[in-house]
Short mmCIF file of N, CA and C and ligand atoms in Angstrom, two decimals:
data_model
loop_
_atom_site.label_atom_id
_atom_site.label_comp_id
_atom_site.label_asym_id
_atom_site.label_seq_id
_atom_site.Cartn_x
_atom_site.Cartn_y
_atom_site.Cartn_z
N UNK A 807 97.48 96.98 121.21
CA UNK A 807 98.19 97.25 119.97
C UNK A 807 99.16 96.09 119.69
N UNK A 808 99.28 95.57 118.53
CA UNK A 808 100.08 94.43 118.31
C UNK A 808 100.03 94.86 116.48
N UNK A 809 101.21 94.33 116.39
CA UNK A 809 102.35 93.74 115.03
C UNK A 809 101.77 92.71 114.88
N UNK A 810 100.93 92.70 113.46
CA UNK A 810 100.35 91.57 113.07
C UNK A 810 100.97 90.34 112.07
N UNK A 811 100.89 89.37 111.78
CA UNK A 811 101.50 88.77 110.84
C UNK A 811 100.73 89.13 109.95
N UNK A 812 101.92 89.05 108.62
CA UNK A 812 101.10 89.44 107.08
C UNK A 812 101.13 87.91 106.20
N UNK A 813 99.95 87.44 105.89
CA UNK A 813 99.63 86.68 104.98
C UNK A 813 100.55 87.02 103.79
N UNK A 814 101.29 85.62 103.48
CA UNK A 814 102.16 85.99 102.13
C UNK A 814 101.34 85.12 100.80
N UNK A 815 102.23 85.09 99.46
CA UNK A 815 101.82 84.78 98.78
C UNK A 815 101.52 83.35 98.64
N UNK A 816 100.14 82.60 98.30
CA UNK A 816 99.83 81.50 98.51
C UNK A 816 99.09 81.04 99.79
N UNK A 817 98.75 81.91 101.09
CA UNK A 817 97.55 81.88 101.72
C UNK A 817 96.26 82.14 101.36
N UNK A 818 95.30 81.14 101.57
CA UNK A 818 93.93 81.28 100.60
C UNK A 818 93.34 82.71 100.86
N UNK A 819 93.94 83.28 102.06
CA UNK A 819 92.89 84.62 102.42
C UNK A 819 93.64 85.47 101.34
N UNK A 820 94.40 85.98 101.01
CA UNK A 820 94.99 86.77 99.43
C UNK A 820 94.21 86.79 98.45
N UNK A 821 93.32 85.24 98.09
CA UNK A 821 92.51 85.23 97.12
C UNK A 821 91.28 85.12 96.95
N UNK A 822 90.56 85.38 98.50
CA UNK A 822 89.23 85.44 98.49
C UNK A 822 88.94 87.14 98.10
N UNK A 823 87.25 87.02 97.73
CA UNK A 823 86.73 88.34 97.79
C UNK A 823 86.56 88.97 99.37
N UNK A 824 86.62 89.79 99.79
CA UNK A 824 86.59 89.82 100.98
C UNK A 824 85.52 91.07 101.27
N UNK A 825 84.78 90.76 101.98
CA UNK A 825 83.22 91.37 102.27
C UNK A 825 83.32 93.07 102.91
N UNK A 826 82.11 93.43 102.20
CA UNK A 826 81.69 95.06 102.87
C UNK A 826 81.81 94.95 104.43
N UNK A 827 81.62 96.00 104.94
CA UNK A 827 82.23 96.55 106.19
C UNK A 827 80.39 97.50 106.20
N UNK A 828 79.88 97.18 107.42
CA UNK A 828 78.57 97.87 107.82
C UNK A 828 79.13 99.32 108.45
N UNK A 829 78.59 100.32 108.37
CA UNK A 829 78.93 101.55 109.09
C UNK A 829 78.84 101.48 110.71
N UNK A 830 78.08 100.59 111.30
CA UNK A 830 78.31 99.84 112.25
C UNK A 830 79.95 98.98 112.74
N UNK A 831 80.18 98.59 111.83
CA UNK A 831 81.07 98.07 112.16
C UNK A 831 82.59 99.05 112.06
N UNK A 832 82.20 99.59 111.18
CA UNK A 832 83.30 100.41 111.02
C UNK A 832 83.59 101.41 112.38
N UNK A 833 82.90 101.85 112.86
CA UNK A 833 82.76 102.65 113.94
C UNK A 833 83.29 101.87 114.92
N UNK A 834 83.39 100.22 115.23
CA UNK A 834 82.81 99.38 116.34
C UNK A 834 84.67 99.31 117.17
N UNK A 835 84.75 98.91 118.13
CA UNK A 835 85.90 99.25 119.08
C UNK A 835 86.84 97.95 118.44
N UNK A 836 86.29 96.66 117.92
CA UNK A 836 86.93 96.05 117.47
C UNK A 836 87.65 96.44 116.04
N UNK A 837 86.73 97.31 115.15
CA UNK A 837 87.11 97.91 113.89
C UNK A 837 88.51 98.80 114.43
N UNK A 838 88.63 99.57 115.74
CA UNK A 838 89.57 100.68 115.87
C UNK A 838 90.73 100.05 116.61
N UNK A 839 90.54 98.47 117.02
CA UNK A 839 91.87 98.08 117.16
C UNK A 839 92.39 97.49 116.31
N UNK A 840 91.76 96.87 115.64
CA UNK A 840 92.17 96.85 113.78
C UNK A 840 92.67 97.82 113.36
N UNK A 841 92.20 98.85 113.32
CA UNK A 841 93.33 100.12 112.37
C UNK A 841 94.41 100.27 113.39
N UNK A 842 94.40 99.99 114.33
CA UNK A 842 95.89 100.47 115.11
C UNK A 842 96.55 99.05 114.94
N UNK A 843 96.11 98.35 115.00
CA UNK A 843 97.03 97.06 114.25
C UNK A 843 97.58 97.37 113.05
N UNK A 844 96.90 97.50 112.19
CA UNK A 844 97.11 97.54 111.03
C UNK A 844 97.97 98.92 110.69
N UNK A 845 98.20 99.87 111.26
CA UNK A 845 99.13 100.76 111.39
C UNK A 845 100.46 100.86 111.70
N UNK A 846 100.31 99.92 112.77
CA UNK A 846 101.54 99.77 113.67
C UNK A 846 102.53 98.85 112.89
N UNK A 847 101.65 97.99 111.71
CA UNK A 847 102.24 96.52 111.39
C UNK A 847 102.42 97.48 109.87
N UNK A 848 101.86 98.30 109.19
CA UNK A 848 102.57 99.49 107.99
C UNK A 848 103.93 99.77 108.06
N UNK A 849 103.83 100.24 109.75
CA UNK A 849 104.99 100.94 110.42
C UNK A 849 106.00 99.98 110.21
N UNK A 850 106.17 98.98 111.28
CA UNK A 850 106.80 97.67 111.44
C UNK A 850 107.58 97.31 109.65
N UNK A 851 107.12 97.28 108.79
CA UNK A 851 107.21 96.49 107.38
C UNK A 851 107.53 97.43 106.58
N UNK A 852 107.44 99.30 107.16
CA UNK A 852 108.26 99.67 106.19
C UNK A 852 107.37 99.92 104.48
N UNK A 853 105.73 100.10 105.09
CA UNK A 853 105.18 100.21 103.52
C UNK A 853 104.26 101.10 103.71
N UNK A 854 104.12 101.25 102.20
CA UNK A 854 103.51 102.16 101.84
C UNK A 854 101.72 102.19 101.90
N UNK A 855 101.27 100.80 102.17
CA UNK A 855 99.66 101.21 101.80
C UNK A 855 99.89 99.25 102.50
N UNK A 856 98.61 98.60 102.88
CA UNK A 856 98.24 97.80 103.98
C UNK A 856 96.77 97.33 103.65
N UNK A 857 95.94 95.99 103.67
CA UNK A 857 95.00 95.94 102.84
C UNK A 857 94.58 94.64 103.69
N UNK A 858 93.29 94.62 104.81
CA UNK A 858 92.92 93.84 105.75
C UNK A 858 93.07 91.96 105.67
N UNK A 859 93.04 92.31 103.89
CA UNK A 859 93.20 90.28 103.71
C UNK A 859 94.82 90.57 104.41
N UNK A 860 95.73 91.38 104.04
CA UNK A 860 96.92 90.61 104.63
C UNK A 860 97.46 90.51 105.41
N UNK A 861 96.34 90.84 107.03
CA UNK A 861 96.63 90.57 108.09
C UNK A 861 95.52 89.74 108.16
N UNK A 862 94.89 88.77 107.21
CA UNK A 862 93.90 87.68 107.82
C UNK A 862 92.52 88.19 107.88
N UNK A 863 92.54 89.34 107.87
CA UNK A 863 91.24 89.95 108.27
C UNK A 863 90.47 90.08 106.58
N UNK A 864 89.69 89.01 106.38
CA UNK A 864 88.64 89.15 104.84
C UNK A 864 87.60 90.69 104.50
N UNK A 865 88.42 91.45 105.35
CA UNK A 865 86.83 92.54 105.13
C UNK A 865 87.78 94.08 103.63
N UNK A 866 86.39 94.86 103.52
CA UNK A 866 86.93 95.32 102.34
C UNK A 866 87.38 96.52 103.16
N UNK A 867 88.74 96.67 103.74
CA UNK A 867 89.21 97.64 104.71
C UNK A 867 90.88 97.66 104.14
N UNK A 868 91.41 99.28 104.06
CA UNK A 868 92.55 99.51 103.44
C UNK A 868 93.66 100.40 104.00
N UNK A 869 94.50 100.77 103.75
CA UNK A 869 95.55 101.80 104.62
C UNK A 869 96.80 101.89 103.66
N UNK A 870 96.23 103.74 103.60
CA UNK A 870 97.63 104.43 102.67
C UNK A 870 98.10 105.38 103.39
N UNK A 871 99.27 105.59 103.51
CA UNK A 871 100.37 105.97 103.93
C UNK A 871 101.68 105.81 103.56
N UNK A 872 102.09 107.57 103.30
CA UNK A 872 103.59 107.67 102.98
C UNK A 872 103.81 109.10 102.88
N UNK A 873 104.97 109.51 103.07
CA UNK A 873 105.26 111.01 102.45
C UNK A 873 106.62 111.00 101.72
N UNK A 874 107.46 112.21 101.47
CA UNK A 874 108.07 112.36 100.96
C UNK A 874 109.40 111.83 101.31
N UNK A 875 109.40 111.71 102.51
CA UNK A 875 111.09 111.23 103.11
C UNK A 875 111.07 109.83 102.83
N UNK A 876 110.61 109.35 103.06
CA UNK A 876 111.21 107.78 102.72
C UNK A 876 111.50 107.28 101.05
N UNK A 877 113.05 106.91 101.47
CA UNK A 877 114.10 106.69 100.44
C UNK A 877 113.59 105.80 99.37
N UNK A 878 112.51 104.79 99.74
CA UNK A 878 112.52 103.86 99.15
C UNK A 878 111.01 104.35 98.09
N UNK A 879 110.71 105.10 98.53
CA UNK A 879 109.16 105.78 97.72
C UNK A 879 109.36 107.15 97.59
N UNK A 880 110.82 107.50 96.95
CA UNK A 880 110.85 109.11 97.08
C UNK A 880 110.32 109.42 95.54
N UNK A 881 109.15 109.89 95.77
CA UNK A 881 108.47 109.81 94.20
C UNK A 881 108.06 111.46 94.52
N UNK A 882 108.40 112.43 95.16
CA UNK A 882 108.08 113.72 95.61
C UNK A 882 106.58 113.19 95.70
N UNK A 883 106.09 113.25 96.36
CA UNK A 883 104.30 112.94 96.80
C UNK A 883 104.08 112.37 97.93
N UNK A 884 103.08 112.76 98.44
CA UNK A 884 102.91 112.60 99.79
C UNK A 884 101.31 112.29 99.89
N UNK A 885 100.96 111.23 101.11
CA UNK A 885 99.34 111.36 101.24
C UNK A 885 99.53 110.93 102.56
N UNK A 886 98.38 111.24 103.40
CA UNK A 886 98.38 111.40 104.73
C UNK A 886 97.92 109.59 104.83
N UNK A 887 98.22 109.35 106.11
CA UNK A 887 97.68 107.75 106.41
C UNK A 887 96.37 108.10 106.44
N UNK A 888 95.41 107.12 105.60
CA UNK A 888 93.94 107.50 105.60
C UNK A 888 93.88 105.76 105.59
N UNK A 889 92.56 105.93 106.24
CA UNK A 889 91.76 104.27 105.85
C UNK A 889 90.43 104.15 105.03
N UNK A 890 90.32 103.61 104.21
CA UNK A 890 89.44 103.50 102.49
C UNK A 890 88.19 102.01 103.22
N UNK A 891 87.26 101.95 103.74
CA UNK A 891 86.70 101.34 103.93
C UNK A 891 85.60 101.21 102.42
N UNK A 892 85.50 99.85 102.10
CA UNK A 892 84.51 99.65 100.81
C UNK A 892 84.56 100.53 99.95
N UNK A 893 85.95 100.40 99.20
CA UNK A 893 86.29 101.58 98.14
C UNK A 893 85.81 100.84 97.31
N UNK A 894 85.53 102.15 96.06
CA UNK A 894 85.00 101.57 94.76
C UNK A 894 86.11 102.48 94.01
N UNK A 895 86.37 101.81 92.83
CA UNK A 895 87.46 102.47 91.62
C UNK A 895 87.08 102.94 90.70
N UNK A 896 86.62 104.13 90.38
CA UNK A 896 86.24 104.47 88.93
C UNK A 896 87.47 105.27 88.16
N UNK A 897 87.66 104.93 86.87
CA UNK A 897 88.83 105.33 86.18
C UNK A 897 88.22 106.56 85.62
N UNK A 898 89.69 107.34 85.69
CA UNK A 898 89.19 108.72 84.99
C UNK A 898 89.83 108.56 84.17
N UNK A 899 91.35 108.58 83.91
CA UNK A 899 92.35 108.25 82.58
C UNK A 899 92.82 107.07 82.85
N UNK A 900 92.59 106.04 81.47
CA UNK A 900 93.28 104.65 81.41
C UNK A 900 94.35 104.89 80.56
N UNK A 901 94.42 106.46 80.21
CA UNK A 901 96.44 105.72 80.34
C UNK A 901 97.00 105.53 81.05
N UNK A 902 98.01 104.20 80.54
CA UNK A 902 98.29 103.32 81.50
C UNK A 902 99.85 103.68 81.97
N UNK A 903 100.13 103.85 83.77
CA UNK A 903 101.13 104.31 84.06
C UNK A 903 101.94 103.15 84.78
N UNK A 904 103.10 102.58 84.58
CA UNK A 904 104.30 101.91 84.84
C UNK A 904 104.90 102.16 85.91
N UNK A 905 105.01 101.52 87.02
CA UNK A 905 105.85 101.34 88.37
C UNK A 905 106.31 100.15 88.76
N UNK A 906 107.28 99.75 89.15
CA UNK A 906 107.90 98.59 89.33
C UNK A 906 107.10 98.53 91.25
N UNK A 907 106.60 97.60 91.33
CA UNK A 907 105.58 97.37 92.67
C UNK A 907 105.92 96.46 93.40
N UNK A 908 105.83 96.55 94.73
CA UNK A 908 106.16 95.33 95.49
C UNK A 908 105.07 94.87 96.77
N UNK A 909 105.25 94.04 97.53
CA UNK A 909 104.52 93.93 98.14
C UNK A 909 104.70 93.01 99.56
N UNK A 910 103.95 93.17 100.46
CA UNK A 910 104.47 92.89 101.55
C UNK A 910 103.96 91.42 101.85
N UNK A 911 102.83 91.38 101.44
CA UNK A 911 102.68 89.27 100.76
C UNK A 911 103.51 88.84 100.00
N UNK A 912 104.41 89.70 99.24
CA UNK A 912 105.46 88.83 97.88
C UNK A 912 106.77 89.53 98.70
N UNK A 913 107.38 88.72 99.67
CA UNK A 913 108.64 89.89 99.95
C UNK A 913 109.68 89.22 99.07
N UNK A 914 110.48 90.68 99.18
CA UNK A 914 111.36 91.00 98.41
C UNK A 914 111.87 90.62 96.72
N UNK A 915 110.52 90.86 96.75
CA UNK A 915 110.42 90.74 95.34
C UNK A 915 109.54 92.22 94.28
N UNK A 916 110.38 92.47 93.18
CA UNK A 916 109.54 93.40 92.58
C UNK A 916 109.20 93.06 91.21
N UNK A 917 108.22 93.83 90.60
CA UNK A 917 107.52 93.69 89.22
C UNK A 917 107.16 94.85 88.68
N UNK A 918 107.42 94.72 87.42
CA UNK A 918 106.80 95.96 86.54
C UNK A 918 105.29 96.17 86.48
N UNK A 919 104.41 96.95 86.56
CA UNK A 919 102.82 96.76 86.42
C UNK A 919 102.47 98.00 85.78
N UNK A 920 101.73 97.92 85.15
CA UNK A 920 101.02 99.15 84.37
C UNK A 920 99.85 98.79 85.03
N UNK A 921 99.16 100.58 85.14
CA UNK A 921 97.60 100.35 85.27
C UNK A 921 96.98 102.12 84.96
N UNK A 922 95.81 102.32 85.27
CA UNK A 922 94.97 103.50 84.60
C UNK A 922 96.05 104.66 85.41
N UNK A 923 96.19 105.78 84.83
CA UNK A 923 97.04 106.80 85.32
C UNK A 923 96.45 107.44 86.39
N UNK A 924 95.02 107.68 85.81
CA UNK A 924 93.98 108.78 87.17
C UNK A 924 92.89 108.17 87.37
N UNK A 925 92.80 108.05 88.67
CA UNK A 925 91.17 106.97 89.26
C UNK A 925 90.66 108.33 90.30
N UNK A 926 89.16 108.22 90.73
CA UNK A 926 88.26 108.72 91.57
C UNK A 926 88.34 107.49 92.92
N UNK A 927 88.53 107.75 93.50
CA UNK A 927 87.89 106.43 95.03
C UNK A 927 86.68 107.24 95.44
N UNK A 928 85.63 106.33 95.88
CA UNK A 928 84.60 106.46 96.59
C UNK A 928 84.52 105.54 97.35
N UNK A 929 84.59 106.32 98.90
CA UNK A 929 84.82 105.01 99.68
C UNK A 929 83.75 105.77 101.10
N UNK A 930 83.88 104.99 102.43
CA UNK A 930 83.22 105.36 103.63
C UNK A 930 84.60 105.90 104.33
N UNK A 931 84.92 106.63 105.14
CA UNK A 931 86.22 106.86 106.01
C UNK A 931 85.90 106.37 107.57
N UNK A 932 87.02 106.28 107.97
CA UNK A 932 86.88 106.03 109.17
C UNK A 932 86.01 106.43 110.28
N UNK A 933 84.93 107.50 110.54
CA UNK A 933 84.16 107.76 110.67
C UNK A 933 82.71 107.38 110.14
N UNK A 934 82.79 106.19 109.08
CA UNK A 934 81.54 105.82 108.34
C UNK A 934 80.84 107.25 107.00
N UNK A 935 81.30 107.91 106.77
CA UNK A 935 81.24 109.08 106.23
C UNK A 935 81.14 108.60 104.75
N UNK A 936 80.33 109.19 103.49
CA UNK A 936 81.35 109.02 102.39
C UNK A 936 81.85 109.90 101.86
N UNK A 937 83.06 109.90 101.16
CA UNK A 937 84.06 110.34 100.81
C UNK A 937 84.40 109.79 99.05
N UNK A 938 84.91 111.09 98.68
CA UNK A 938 85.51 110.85 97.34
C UNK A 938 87.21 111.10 97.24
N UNK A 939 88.27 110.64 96.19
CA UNK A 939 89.31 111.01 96.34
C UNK A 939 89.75 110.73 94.86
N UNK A 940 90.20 111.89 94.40
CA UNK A 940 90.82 111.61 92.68
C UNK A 940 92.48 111.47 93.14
N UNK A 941 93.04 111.03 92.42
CA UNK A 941 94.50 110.73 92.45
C UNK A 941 95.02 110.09 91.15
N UNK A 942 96.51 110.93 90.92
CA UNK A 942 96.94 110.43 89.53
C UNK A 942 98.54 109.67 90.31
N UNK A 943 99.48 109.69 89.40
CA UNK A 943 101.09 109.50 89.69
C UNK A 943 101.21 108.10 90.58
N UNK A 944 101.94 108.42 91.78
CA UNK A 944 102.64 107.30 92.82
C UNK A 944 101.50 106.77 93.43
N UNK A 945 100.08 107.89 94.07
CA UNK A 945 99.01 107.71 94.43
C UNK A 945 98.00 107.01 93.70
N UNK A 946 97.77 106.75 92.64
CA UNK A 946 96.69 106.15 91.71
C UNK A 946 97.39 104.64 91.72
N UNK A 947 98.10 104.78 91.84
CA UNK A 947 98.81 103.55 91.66
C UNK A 947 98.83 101.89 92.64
N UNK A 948 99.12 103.35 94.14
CA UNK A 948 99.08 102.59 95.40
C UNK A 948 98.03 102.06 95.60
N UNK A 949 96.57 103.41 95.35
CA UNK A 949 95.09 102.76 95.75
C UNK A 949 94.90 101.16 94.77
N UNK A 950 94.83 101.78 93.32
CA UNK A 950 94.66 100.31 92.88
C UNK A 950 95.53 99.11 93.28
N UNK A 951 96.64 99.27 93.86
CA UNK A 951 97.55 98.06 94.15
C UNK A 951 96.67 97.54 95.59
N UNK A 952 96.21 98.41 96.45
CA UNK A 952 95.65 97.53 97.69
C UNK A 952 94.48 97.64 97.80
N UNK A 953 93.36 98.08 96.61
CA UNK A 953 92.06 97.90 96.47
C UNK A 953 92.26 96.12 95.71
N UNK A 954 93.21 96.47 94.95
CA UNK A 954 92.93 94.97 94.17
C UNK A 954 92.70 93.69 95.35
N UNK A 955 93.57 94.23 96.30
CA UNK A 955 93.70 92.88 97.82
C UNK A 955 92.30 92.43 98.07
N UNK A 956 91.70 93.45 97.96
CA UNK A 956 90.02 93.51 98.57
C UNK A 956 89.15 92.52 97.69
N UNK A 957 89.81 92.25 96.26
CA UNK A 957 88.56 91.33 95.05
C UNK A 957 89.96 90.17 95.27
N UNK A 958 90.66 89.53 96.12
CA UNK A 958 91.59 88.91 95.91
C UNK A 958 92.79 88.67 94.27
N UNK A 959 93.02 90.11 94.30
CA UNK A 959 94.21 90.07 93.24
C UNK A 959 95.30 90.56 93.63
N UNK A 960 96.39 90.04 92.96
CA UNK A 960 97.87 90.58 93.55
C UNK A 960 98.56 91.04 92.57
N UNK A 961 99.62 92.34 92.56
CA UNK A 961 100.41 92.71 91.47
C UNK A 961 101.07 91.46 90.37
N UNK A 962 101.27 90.50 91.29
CA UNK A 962 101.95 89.57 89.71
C UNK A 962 100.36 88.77 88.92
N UNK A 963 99.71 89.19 89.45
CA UNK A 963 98.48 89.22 88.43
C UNK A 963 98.49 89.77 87.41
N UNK A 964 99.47 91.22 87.49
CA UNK A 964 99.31 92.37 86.56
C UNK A 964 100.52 92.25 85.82
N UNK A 965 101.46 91.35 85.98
CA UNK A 965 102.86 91.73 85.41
C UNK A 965 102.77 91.84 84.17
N UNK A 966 102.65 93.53 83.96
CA UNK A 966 102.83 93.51 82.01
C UNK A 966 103.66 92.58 81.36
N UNK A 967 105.10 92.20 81.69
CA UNK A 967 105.85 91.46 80.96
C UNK A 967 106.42 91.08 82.23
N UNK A 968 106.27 88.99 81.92
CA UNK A 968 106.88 88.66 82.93
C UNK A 968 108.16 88.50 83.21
N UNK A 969 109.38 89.23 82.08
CA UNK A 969 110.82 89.61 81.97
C UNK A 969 111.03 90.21 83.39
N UNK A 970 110.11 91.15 83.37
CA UNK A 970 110.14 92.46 84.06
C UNK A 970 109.63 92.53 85.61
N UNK A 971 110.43 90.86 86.46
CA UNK A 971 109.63 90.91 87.70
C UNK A 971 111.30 90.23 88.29
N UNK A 972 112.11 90.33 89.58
CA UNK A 972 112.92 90.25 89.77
C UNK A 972 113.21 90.23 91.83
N UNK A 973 114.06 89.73 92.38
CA UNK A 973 114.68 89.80 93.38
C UNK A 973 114.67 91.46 93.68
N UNK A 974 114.99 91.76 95.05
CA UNK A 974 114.84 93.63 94.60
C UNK A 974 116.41 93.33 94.46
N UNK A 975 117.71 92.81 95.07
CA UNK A 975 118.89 92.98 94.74
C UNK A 975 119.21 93.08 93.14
N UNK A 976 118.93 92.16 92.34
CA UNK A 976 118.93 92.04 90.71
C UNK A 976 118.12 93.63 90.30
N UNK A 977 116.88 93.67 90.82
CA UNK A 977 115.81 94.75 90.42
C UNK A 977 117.01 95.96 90.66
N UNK A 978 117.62 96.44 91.73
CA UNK A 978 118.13 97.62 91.93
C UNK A 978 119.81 97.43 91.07
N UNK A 979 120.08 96.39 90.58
CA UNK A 979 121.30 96.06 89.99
C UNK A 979 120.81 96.47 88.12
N UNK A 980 120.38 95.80 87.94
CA UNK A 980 119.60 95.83 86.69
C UNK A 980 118.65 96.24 86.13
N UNK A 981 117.84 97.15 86.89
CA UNK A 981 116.51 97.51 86.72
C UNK A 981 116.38 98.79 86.92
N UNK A 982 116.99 99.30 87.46
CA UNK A 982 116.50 100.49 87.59
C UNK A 982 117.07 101.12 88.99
N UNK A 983 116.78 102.64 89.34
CA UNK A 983 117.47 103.07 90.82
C UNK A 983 116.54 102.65 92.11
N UNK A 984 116.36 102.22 93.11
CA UNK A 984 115.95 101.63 94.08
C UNK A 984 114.72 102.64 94.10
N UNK A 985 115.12 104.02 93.89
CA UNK A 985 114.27 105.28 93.94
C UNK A 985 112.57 104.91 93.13
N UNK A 986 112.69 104.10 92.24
CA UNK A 986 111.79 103.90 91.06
C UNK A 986 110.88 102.73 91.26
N UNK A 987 110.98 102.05 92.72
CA UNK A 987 109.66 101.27 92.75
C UNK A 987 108.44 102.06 93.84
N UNK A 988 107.62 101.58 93.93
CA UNK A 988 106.49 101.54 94.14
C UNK A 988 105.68 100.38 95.54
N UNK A 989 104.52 100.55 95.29
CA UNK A 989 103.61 99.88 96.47
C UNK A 989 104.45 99.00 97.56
N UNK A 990 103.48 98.89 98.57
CA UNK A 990 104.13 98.17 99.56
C UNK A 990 105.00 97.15 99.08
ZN1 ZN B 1377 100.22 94.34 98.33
#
């Protein structure tokens, strides 16, 4: 088990596409010390959701996690730590919902982002299984913020208005209550 380094903004692995995951592999002993890496290093950083380019690793492999107690994502909502192997995004409602987002490749920095309100995931789970998952609110939000990692895109890709992207000190001074951001 090891604390991985996270690729920040401007390492080429952020912006590659990063490849399917075989059900083979997913299963494979190297895949399951990857998720305990990649858990431990969630833990470590204090976020909400974790996305394999930004520990270096190019494959299409993901990690959400959060519940209700933590101060910094108290959005009342909760989802269990799950891992999204080769998710696909289908939108159910594209109205578009607003969270100020951050991220653990861009530290300490936040941005405003709009995106579809309610998505479906179809993905494999950790078991190689497939699986479906609808989600609207704090949750619709998170998946698309660390599915995007997977086609190499990053929230200031999305910055509705680039007014609206800030230091978090300025962000929680001027922007809004600390309570009101979002993604890792
Ligand atoms: Zn991110």
């Amino acid at each position: 088990m090891a604390i991985l380094k996270v690729a920040r903004l401007g390492h080429p692995v952020l912006r590659k596409r990063a490849s399917e995951v075989s059900a083979e592999e997913i299963v494979s002993a190297d895949t399951r010390r990857l998720m305990q890496d990649m858990i431990e290093t969630l833990v470590e950083y204090d976020g909400v959701g974790l996305a394999a380019p930004q520990v270096h690793c190019s494959k299409r492999i993901a990690l959400v996690a959060f519940d209700e107690s933590n101060p910094r994502h108290a959005v009342g909502e909760a989802q269990p730590l799950t891992f999204f192997f080769n998710p696909v995004v289908h939108v159910l409602d594209a109205t578009k919902a607003g969270y100020w987002e951050g991220c653990l490749s861009v530290p300490g920095l936040r941005g405003y982002v709009e995106r579809p309100s309610r998505v479906r995931v179809d993905y494999l789970d950790a078991g190689a299984k497939p699986r479906s998952l609808e989600a609207d609110g704090f949750l619709a939000t998170v998946l698309q913020h660390e599915f995007d990692h997977l086609d190499g895109t990053l929230y200031v890709d999305r910055l509705a208005d680039p007014s609206r992207f800030a230091f978090i000190e300025e962000f929680a001074r001027y922007h809004g209550a600390p309570t009101q951001d979002a993604p890792d």
